[in-house]
Short mmCIF file of C-alpha atoms and ligand atoms in Angstrom, two decimals:
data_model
loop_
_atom_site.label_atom_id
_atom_site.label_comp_id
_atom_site.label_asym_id
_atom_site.label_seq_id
_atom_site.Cartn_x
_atom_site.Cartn_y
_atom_site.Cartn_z
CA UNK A 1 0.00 0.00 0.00
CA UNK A 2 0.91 3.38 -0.83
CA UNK A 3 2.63 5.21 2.20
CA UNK A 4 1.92 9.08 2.64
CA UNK A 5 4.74 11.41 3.11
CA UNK A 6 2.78 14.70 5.19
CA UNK A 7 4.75 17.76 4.81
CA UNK A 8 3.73 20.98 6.99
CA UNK A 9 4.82 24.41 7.92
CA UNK A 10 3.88 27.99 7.38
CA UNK A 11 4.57 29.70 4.47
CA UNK A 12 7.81 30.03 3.00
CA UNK A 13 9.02 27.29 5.03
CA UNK A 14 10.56 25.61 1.78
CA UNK A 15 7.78 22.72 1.70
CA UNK A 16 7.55 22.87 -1.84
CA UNK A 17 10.82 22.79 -2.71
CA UNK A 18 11.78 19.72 -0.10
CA UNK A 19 8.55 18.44 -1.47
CA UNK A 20 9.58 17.93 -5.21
CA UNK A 21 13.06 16.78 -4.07
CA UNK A 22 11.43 13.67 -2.29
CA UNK A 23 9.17 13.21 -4.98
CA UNK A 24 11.98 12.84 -7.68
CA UNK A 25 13.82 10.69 -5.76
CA UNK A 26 11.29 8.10 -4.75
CA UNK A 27 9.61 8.55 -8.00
CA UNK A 28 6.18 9.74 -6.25
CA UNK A 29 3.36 11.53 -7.23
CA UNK A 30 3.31 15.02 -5.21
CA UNK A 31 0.01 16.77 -4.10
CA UNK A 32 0.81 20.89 -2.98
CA UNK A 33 -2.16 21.14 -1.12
CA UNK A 34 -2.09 25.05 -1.34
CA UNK A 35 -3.16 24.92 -5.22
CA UNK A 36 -6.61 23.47 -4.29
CA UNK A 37 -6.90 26.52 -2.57
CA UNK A 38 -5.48 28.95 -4.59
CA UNK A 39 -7.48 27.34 -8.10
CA UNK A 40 -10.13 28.03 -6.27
CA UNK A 41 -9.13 31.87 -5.18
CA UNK A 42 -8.41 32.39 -8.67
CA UNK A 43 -12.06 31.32 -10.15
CA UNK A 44 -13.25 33.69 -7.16
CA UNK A 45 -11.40 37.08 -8.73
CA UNK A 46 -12.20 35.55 -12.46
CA UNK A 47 -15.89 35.04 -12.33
CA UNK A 48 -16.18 37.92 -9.24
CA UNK A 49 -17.98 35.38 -6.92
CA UNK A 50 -18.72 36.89 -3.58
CA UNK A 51 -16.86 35.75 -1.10
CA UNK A 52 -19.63 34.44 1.17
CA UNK A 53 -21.08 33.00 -1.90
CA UNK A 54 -21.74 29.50 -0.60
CA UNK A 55 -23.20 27.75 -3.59
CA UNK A 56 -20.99 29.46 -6.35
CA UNK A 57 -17.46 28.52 -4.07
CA UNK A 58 -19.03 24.83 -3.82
CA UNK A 59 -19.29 24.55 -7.62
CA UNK A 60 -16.01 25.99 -8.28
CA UNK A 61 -14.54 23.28 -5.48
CA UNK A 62 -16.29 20.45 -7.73
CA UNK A 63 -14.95 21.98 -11.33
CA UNK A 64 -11.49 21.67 -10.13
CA UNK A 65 -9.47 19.87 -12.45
CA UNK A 66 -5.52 18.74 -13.20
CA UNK A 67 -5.52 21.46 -15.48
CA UNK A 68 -6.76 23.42 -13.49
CA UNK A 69 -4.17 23.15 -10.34
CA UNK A 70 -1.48 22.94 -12.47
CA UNK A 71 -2.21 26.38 -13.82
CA UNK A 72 0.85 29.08 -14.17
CA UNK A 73 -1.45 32.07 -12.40
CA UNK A 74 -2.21 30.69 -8.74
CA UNK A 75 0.99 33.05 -7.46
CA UNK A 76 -0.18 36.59 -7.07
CA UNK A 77 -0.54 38.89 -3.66
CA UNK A 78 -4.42 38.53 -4.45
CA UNK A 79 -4.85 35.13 -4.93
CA UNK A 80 -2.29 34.68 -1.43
CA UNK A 81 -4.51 37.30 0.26
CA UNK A 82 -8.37 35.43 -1.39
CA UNK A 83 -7.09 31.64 -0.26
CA UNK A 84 -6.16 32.70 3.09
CA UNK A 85 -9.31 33.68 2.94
CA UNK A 86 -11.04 30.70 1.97
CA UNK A 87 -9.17 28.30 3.78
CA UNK A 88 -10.76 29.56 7.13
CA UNK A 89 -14.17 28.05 6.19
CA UNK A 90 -14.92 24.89 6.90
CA UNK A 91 -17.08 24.09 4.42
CA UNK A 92 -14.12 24.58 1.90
CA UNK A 93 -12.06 22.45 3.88
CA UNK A 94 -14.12 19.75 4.15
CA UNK A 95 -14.94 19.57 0.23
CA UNK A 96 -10.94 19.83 -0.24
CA UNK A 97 -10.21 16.64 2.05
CA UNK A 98 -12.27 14.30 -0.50
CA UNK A 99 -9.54 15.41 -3.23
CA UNK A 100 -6.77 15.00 -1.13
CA UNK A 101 -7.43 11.84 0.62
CA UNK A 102 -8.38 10.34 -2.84
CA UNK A 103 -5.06 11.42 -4.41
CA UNK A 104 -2.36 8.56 -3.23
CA UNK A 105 -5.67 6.28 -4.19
CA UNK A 106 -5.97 8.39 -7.94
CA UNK A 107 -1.89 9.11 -8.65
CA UNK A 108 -0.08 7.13 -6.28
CA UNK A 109 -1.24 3.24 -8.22
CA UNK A 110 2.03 0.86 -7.96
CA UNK A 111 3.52 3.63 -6.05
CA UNK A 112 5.62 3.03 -2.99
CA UNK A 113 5.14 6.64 -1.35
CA UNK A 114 2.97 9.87 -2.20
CA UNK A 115 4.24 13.05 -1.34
CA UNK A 116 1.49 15.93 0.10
CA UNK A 117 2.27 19.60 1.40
CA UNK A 118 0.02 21.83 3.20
CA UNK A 119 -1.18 23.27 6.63
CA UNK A 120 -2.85 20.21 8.09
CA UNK A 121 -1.54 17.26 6.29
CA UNK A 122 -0.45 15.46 9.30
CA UNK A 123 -2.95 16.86 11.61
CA UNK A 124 -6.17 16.61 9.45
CA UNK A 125 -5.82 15.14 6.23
CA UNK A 126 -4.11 12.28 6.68
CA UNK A 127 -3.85 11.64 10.49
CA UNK A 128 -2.10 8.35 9.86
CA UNK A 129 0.45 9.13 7.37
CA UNK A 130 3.86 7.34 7.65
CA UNK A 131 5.99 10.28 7.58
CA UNK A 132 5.17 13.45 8.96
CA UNK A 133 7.46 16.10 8.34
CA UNK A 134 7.26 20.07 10.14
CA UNK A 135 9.52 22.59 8.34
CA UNK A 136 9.80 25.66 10.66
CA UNK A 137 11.92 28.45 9.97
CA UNK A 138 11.93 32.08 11.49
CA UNK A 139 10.01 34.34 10.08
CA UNK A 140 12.60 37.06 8.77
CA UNK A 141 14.54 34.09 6.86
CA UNK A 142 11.45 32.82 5.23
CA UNK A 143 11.43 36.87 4.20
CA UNK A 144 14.70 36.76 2.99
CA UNK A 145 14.51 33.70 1.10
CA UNK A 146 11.11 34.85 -0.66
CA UNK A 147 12.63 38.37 -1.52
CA UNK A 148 15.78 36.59 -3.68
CA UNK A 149 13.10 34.43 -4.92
CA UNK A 150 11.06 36.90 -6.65
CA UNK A 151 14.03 39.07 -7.17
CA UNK A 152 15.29 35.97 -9.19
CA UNK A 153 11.83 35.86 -11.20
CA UNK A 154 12.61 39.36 -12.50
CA UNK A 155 9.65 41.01 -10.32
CA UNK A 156 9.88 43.82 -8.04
CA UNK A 157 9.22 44.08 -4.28
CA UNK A 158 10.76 45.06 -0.90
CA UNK A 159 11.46 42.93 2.13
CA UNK A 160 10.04 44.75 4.31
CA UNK A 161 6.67 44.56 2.08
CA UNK A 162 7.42 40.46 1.94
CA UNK A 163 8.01 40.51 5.41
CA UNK A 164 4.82 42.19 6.56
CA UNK A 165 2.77 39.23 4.32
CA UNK A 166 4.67 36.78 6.08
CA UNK A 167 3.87 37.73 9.00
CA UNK A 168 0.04 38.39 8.32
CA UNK A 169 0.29 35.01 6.57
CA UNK A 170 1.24 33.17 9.50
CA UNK A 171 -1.38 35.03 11.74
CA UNK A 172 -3.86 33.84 10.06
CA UNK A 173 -2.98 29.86 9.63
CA UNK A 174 -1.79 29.42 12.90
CA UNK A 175 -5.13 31.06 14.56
CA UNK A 176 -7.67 30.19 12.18
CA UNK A 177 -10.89 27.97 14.01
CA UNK A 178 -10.37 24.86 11.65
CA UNK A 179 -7.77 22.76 10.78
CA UNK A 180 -5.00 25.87 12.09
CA UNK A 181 -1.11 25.40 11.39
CA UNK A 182 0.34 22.67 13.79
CA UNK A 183 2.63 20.26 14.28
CA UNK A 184 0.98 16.58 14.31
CA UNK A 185 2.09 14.77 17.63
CA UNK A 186 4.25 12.99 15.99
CA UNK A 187 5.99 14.58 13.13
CA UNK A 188 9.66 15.05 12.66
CA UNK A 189 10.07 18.94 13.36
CA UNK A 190 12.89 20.86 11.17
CA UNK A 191 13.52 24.42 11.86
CA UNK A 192 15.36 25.38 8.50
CA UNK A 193 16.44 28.48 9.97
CA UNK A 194 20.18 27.53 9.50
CA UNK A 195 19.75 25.28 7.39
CA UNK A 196 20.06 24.39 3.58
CA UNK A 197 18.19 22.44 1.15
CA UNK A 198 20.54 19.69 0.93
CA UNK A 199 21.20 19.73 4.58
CA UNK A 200 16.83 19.72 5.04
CA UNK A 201 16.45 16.56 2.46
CA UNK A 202 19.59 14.58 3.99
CA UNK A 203 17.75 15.01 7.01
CA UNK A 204 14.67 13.49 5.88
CA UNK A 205 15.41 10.79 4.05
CA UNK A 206 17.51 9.64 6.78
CA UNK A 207 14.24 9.34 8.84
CA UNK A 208 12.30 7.92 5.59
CA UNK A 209 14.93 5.02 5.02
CA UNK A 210 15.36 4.44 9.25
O1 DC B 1 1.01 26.73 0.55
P1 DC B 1 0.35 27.86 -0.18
O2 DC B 1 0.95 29.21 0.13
O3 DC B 1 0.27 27.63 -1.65
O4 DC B 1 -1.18 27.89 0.36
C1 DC B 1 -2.14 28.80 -0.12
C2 DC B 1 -3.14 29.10 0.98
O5 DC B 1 -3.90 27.94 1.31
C3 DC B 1 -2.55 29.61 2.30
O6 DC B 1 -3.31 30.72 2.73
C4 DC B 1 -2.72 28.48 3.28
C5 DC B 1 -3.84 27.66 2.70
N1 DC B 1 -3.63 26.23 2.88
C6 DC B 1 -4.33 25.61 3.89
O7 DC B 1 -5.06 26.27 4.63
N2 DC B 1 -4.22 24.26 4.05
C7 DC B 1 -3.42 23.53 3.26
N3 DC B 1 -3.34 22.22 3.44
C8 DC B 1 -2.69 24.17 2.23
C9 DC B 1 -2.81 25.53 2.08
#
């Protein structure tokens, strides 16, 4: 049976990166949990649905599609700003955890692991995942390492401006009522602070082969 790898941490954290690492190695299909709902943000500013439009978020939640998540315009300070949103209602969650927990079962056939980042992976989604990983990393490095990120894309911003998201960012997943930012009881916690990428995936697949 497919084994789920749970990766969680606020944002920034380097999940995604770490994420598609583990993925190549072991071959695995990888879920980033985030593009469920940021698809679903970005139907919200196309086709102006309220926000406390019930009916019209449910329909967009069951139109999602491959195509749809793998989409090149889910990154943008309003779709960050409309998901954070979203991902406070429960409703929303609760429609989201049918795709997720049927992803190993849809991508992950003949598979030995499937890799899935998010908020509540290991908390929520899949309480009895095999690995549970918790990337930490303070909150002015995450800064830092977004700023050179975007500076690298060829867009324009200031740290302080990246900082202040961060920071509202983190607010809001590690307070919200449902499903908030945590690490699950028993997760391997990682503060990347001081840490690189290599010296982050060394780390885990030391726990994933032990
Ligand atoms: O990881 P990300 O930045 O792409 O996530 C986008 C938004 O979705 C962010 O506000 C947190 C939220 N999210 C969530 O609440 N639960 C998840 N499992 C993944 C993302």
């Amino acid at each position: 049976m497919v084994k789920i790898i749970a990766i969680d941490g606020p944002a920034s954290s380097g999940k995604s990166t770490i994420a598609r690492k583990i993925a190549t190695y072991y071959s695995s299909p990888i879920l980033h949990s985030g593009r469920l709902y940021r698809a679903i943000a970005f139907e919200i500013i196309k086709k102006k649905i309220k926000i406390d439009n019930r009916n019209e978020i449910l329909k967009s939640i069951k139109s999602l599609n491959e195509k749809k998540l793998k989409s090149k315009d889910l990154y943008s300070t309003e779709i960050d700003k409309i998901s954070s949103i979203i991902s406070a209602k429960s409703y929303v969650r609760n429609e989201l955890m049918h795709y997720q927990r049927n992803f190993p079962v849809n991508f992950a056939k003949n598979k030995k692991f499937a890799i899935i980042e998010g908020r509540d992976i290991g908390t929520v989604v899949f309480p009895d995942a095999k690995h549970k990983i918790f990337l930490w990393a303070d909150a002015k490095i995450r800064a830092q390492r977004r700023y050179i990120q975007i500076l690298k894309n060829g867009e324009k911003t200031g740290l302080k401006r990246i900082y202040g998201e961060i920071i509202a960012r983190d607010a809001k997943d590690l307070n919200r009522k449902v499903a908030p930012l945590r690490p699950a009881v028993n997760s391997l916690l990682l503060d990347t602070s001081y840490l690189d990428i290599e010296q982050v995936f060394n780390a885990i697949k030391k726990i994933i082969k032990s």
